[in-house]
Short mmCIF file of C-alpha atoms in Angstrom, two decimals:
data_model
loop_
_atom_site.label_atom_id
_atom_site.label_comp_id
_atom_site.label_asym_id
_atom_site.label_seq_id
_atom_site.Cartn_x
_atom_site.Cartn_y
_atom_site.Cartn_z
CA UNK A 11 -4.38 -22.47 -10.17
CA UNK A 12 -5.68 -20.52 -12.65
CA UNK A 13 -3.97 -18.06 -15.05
CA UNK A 14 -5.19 -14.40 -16.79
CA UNK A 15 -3.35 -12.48 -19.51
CA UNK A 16 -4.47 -9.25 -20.75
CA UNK A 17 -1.99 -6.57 -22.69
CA UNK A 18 -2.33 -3.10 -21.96
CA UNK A 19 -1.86 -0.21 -24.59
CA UNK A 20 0.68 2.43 -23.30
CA UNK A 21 -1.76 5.16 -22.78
CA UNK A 22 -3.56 2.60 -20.17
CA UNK A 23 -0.67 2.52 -18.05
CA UNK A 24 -2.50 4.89 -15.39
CA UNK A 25 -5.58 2.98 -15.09
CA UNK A 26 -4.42 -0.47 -14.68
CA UNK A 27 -1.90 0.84 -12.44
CA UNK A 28 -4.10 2.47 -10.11
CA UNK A 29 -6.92 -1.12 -10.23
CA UNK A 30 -3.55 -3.22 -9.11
CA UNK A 31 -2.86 -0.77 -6.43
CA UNK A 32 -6.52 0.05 -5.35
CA UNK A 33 -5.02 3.58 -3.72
CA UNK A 34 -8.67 3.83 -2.40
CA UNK A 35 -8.83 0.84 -0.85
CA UNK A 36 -5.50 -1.66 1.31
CA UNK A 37 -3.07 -3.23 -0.76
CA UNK A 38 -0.10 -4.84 -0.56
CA UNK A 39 3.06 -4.91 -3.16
CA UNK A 40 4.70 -8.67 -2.86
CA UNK A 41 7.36 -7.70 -4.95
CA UNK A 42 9.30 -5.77 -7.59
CA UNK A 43 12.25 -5.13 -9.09
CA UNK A 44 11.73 -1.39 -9.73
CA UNK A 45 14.71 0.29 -7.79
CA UNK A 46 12.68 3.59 -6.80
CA UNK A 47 10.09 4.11 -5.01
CA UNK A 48 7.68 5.20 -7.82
CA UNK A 49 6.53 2.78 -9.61
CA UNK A 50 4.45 4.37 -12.48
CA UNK A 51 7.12 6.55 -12.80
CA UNK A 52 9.74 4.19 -13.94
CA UNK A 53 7.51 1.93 -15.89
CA UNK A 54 6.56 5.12 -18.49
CA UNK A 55 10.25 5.95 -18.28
CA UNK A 56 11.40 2.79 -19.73
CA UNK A 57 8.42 1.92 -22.45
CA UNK A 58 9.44 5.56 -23.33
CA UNK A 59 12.77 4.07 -24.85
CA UNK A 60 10.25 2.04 -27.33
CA UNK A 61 7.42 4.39 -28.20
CA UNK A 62 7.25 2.40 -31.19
CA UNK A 63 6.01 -0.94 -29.43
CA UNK A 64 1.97 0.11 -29.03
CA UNK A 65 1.43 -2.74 -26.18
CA UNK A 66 3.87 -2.16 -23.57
CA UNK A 67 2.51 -3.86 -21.07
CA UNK A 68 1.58 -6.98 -19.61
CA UNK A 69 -1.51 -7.68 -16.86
CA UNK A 70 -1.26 -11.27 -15.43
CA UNK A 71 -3.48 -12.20 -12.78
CA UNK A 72 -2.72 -15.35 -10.60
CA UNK A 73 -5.36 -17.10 -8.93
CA UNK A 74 -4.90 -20.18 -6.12
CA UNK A 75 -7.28 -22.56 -4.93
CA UNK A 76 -9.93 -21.83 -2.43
CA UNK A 77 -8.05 -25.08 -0.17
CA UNK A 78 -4.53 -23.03 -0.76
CA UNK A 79 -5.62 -19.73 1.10
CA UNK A 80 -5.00 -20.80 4.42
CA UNK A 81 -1.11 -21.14 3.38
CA UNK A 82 -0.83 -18.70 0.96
CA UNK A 83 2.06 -15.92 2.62
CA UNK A 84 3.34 -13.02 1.11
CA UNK A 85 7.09 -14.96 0.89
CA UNK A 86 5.24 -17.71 -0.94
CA UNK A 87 3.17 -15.98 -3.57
CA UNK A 88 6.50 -13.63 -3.96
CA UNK A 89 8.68 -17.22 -5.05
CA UNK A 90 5.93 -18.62 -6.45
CA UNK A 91 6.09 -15.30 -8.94
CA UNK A 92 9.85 -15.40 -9.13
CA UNK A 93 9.54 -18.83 -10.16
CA UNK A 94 6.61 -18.15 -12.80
CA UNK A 95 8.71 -15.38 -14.04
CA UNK A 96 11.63 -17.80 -14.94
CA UNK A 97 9.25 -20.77 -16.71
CA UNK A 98 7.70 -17.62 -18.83
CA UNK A 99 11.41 -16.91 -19.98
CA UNK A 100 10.83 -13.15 -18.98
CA UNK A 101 14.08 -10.94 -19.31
CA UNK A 102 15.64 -9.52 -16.16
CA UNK A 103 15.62 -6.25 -17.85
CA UNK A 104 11.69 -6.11 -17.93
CA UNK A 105 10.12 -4.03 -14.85
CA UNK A 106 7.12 -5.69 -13.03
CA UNK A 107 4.94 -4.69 -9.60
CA UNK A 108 3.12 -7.75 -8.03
CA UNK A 109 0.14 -6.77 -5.92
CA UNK A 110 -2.92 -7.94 -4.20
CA UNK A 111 -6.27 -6.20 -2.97
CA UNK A 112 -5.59 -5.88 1.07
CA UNK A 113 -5.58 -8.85 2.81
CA UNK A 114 -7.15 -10.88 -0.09
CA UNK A 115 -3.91 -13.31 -1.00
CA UNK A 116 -6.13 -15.82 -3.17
CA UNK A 117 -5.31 -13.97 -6.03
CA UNK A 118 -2.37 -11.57 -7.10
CA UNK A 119 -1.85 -9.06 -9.88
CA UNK A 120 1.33 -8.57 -11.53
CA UNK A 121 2.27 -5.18 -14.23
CA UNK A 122 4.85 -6.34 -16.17
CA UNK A 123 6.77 -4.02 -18.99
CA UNK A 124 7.79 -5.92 -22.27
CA UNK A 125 10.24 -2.79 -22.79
CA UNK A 126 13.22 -4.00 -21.15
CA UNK A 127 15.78 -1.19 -19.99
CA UNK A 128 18.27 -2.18 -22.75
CA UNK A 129 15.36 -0.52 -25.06
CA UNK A 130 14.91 -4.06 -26.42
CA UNK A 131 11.20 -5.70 -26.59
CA UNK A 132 10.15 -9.06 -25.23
CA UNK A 133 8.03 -10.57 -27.61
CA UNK A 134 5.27 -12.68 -25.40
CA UNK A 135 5.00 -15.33 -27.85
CA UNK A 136 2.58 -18.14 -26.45
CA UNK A 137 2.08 -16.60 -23.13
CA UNK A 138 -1.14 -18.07 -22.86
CA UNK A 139 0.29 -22.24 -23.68
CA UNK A 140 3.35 -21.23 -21.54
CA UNK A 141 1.65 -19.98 -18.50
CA UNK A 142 -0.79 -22.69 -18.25
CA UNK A 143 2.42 -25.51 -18.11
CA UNK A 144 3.78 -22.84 -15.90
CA UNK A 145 0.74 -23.15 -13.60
CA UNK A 146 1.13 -27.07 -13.33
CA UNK A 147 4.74 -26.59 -12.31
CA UNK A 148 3.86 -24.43 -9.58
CA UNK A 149 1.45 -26.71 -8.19
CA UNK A 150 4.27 -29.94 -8.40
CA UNK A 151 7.09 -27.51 -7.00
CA UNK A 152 4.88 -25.92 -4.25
CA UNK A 153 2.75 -28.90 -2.96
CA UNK A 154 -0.27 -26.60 -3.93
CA UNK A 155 -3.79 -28.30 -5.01
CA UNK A 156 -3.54 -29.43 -8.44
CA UNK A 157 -6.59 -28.43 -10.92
CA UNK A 158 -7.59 -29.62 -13.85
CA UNK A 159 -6.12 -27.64 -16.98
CA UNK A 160 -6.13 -27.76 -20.76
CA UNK A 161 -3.88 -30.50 -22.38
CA UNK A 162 -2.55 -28.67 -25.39
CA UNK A 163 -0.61 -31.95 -25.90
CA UNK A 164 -3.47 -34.17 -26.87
CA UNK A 165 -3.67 -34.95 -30.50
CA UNK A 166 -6.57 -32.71 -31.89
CA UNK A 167 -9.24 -34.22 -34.63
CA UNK A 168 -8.80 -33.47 -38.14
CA UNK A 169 -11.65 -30.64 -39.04
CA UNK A 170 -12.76 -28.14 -41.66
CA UNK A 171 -12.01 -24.15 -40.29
CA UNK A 172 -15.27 -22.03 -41.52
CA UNK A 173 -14.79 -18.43 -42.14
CA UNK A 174 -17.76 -15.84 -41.33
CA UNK A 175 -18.94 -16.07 -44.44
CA UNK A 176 -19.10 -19.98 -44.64
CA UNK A 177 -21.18 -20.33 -41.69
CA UNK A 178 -23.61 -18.03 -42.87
CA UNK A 179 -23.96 -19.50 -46.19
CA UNK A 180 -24.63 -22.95 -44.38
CA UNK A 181 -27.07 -21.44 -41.82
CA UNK A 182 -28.90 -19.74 -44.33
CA UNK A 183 -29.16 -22.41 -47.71
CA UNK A 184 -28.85 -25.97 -45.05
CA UNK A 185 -26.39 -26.96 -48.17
CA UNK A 186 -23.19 -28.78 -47.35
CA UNK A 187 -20.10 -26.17 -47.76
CA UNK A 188 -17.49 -27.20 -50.42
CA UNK A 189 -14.86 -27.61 -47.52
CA UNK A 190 -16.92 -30.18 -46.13
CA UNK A 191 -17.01 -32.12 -49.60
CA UNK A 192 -13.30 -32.09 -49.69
CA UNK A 193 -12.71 -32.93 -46.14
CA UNK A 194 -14.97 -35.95 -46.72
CA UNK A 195 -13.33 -37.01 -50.13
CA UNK A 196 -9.40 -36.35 -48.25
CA UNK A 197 -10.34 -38.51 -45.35
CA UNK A 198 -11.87 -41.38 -47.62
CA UNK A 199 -8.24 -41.11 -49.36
CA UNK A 200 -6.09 -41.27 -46.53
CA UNK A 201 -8.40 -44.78 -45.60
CA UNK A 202 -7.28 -45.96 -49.19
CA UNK A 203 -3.67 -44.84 -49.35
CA UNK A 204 -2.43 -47.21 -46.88
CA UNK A 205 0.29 -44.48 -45.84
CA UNK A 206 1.73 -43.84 -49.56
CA UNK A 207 1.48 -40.29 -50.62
CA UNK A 208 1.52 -41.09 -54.36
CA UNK A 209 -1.64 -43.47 -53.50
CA UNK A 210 -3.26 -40.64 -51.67
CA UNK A 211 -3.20 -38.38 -54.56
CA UNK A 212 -4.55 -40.13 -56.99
CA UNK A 213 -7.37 -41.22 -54.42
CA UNK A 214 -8.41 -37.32 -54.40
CA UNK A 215 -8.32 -37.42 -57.95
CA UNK A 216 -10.33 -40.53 -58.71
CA UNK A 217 -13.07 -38.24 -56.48
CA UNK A 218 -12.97 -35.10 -58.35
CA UNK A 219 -10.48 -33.26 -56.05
CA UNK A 220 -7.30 -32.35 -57.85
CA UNK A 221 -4.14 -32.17 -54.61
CA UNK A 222 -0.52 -31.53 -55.62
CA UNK A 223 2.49 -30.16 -53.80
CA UNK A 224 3.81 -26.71 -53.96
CA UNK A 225 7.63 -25.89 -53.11
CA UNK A 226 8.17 -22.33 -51.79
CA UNK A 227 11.66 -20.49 -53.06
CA UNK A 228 12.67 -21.01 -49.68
CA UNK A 229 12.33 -24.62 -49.64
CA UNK A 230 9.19 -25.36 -47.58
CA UNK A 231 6.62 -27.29 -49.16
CA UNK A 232 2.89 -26.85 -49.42
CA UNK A 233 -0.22 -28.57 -50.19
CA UNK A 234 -3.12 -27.16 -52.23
CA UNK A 235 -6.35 -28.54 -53.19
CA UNK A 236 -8.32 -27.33 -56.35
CA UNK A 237 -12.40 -28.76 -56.21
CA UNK A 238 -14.81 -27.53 -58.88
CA UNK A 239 -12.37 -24.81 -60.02
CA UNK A 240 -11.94 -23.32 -56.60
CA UNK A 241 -7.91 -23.75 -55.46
CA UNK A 242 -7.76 -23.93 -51.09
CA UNK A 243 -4.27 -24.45 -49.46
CA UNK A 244 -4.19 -26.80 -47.11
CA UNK A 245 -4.23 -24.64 -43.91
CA UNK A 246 -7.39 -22.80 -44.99
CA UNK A 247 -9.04 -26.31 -45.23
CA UNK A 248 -7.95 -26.68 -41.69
CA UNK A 249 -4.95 -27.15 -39.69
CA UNK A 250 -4.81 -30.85 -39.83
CA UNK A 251 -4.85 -30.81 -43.42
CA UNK A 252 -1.54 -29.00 -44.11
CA UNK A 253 1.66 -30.41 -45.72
CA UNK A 254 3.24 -31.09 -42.54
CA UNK A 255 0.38 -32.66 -40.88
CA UNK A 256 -1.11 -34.67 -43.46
CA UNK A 257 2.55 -36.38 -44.37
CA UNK A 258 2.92 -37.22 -40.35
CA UNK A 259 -0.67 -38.65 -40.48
CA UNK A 260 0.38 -41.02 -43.84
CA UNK A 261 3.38 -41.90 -42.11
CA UNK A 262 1.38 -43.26 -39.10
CA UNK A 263 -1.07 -45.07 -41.39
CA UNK A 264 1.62 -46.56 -42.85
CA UNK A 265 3.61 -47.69 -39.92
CA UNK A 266 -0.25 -49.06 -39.05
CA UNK A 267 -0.65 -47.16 -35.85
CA UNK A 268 -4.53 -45.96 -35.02
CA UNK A 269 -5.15 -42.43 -36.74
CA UNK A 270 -6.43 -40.52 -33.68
CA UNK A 271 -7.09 -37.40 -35.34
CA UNK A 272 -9.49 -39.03 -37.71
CA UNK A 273 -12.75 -36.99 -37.12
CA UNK A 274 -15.51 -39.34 -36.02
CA UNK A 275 -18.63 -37.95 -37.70
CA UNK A 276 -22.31 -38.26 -36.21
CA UNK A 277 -23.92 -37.12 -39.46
CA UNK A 278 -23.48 -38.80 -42.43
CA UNK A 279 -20.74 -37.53 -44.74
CA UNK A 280 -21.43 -35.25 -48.02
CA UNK A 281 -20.22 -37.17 -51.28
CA UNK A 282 -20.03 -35.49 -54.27
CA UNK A 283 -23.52 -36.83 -55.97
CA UNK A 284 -25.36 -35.64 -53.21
CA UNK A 285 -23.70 -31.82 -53.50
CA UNK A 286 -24.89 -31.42 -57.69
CA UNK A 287 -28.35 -32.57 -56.65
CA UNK A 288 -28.86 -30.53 -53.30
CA UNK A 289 -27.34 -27.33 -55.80
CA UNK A 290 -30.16 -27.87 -58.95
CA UNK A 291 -32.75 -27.78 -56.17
CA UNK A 292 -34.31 -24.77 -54.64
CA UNK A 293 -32.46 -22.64 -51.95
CA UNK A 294 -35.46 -23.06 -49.42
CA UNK A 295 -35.07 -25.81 -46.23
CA UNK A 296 -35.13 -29.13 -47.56
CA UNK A 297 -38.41 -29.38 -45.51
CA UNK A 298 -40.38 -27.16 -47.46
CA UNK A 299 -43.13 -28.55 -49.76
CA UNK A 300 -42.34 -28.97 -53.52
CA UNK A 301 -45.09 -26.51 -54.27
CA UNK A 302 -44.10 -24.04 -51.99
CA UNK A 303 -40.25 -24.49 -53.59
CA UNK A 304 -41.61 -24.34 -57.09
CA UNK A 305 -43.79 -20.80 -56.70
CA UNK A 306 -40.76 -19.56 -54.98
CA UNK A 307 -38.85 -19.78 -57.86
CA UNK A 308 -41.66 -18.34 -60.21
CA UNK A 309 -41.73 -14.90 -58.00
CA UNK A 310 -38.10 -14.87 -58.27
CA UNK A 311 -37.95 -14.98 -62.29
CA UNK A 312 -41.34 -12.76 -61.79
CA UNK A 313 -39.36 -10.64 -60.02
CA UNK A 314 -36.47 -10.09 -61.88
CA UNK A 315 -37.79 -9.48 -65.66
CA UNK A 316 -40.42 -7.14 -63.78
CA UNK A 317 -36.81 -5.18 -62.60
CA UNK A 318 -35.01 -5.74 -65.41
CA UNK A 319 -37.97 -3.73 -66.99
CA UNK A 320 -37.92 -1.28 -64.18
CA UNK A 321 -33.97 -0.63 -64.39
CA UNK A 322 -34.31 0.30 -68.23
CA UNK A 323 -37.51 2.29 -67.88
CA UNK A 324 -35.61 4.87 -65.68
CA UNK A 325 -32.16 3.71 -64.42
CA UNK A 326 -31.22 6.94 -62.76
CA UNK A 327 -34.02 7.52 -60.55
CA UNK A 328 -34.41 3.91 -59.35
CA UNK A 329 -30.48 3.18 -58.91
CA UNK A 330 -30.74 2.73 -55.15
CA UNK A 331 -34.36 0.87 -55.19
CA UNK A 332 -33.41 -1.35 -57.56
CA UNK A 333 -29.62 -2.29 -56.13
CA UNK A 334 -31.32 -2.88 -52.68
CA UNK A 335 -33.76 -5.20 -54.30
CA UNK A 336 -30.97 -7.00 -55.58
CA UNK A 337 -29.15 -6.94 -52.75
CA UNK A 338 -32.04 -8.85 -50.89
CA UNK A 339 -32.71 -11.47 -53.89
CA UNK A 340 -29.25 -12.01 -53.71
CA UNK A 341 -29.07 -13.06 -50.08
CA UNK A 342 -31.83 -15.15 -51.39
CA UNK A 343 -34.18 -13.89 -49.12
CA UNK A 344 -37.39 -14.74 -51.74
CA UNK A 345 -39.12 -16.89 -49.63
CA UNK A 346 -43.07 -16.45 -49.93
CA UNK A 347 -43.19 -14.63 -46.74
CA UNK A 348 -40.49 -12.42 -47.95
CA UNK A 349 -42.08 -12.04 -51.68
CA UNK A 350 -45.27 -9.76 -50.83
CA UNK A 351 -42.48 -7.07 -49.62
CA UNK A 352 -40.76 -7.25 -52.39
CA UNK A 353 -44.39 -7.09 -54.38
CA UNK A 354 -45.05 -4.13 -52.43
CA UNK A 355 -41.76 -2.66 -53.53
CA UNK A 356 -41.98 -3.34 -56.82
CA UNK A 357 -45.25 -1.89 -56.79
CA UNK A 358 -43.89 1.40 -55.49
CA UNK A 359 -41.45 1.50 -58.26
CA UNK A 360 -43.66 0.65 -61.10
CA UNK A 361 -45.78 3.60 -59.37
CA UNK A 362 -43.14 6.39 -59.52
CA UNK A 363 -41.97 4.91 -62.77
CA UNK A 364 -45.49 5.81 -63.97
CA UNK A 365 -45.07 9.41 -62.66
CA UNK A 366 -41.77 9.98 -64.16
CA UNK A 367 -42.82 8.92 -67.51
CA UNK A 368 -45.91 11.74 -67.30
CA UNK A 369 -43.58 13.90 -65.83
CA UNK A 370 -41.61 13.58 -68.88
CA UNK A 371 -44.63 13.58 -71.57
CA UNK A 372 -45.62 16.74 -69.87
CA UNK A 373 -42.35 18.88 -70.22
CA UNK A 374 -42.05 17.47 -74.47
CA UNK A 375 -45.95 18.35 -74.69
CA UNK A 376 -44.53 21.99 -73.27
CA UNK A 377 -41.64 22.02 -76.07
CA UNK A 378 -43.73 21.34 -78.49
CA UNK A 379 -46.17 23.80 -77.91
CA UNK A 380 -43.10 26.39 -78.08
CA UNK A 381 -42.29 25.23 -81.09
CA UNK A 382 -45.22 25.37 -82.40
CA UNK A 383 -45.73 28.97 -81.74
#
């Protein structure tokens, strides 16, 4: 059985309404609890007690197994709702519709309203985790066919959570990202800690990674870790590296149980060595030649003493030119096939630079003529 959440905005409410019902087409309403007979009706009525709450709405879609269809009834998809209503802890105050498309029973549509008619708001928190345990009751409790399904219970692996920006950076340059040096130099410490937090921390230290504890005002504790002057807490390393999680992996080390969540690496791991020397070289692809590296980073010093010359020549005029050219060496985008644009650029700019600086000689040849006379 398989499970579909989407939340609807309050000025949806019409359209979702009307693809549930399919008024062009058969339907069929399994059940409700709306006491009159208009439905769309009574669902604006009561999200109108909240018109603060901007997704009022709930669309969940439940859809059975192709071997279930010849059983499915409209009194068994109606309990088998009822009961999927009471596992997702949904208030008796919220309003809900459950529909299907004609005589298609394989798959049902439910509207349900987090507004409840006490004016209060049902928060939906983990719908998604709930409703897939939900789903494997229903299949025990019914005798349905059971399907495979996520097991959000299974111990995840310890791993490093790159932002936007981080992926980019190690797309573009093929250098390790400094989250991936300290993940490296953490796990190395939890293997030589044997399960004693004091141990641990001076095993990130002996590696160049500074780690110490921060208590909140509130009492909860954190972790942060500070690597080449750059502080990360432990979350935004990645989840398995947090306070919580790191003390309930030290404990298991220590009670000498098999560390599970211990990420088991195909590519070799980044030490710190390898990081200085891969940042003194060249941003081009490792596989580049060495001559092609070295006369990349001539045209880039080229280019930037020939701009710095540019910007104080006329600054005004060439503002936008010259912050776009930066712009591009700065996404280091100086790569030989990229440098005869940038020539050509350049060569525009030294060209109009040229004409300003007549222009100019012109109109002080002009004054001085004036004064002359």
């Amino acid at each position: 059985m398989k499970f579909k959440e989407v939340r609807i905005p309050s000025k949806d409410l019409n359209r979702i309404y009307n693809y549930i019902r399919r008024e062009s087409a058969d339907h069929q309403v399994i059940t409700s609890n709306i006491l009159s007979g208009d439905h769309l009706a009574e669902l604006g009525r009561v999200a109108a007690l909240r018109a603060d709450c901007p997704s009022a709405y709930l669309h969940w879609v439940l859809a059975f197994p192709q071997a279930d269809v010849a059983r499915l009834t409209p009194e068994l998809i109606s309990k088998a709702w009822k009961r999927f209503f009471a596992l997702m802890e949904v208030p008796v105050t919220c309003k809900y519709i459950v529909a299907t498309h004609g005589t298609d029973m394989q798959h049902s549509h439910t509207l349900l309203s987090r507004v409840g008619t006490d004016a209060n708001i049902w928060l939906a928190r983990f719908t998604v985790r709930k409703g897939i345990k939900a789903t494997e009751a229903l299949e025990r409790e019914f005798g349905l066919t059971v399907t495979p399904t996520l097991n959000y219970d299974a111990p995840s692996v310890r791993k490093p959570t790159f932002n936007k920006n981080e992926y980019e950076q190690k797309s573009r340059t093929s250098l390790p990202i400094r989250k991936e040096v300290i993940v490296s130099i953490i796990e190395e410490s939890i293997k030589r800690s044997e399960g004693a937090f004091l141990s641990f921390i001076r095993a990130c230290e002996s590696q160049g990674l500074c780690a110490y504890v921060i208590e909140r005002a509130n009492g909860v504790k954190g972790l942060s870790f500070t690597f080449e002057g750059v502080s990360y807490k432990g979350s935004q390393i990645g989840k398995g590296y947090s306070y919580t999680n790191l003390t309930k992996t030290l404990a298991a080390v220590a009670k000498g149980e098999a560390d599970v969540q211990a990420p088991n690496r195909k590519e070799p791991e980044y030490q710190i060595e390898d990081v200085k020397a891969l940042a003194e070289t060249s941003s081009l692809p490792t596989s580049a030649p060495q001559v092609q590296r070295t006369e990349a980073e001539l045209h880039k010093r080229g280019l930037l003493e020939r701009l710095d010359k540019l910007r104080k020549d006329c600054p005004r005029e060439l503002e936008f030119s010259v912050t776009l050219l930066f712009f591009i060496i700065g996404a280091r985008l100086y790569v030989p096939r990229y440098y005869f644009m940038l020539r050509q650029q350049v060569r525009w700019l030294e060209e109009e630079s040229r004409e300003i600086k007549a222009e100019k000689a012109k109109k002080l040849e002009i004054m001085q003529r004036e004064w002359v006379r």
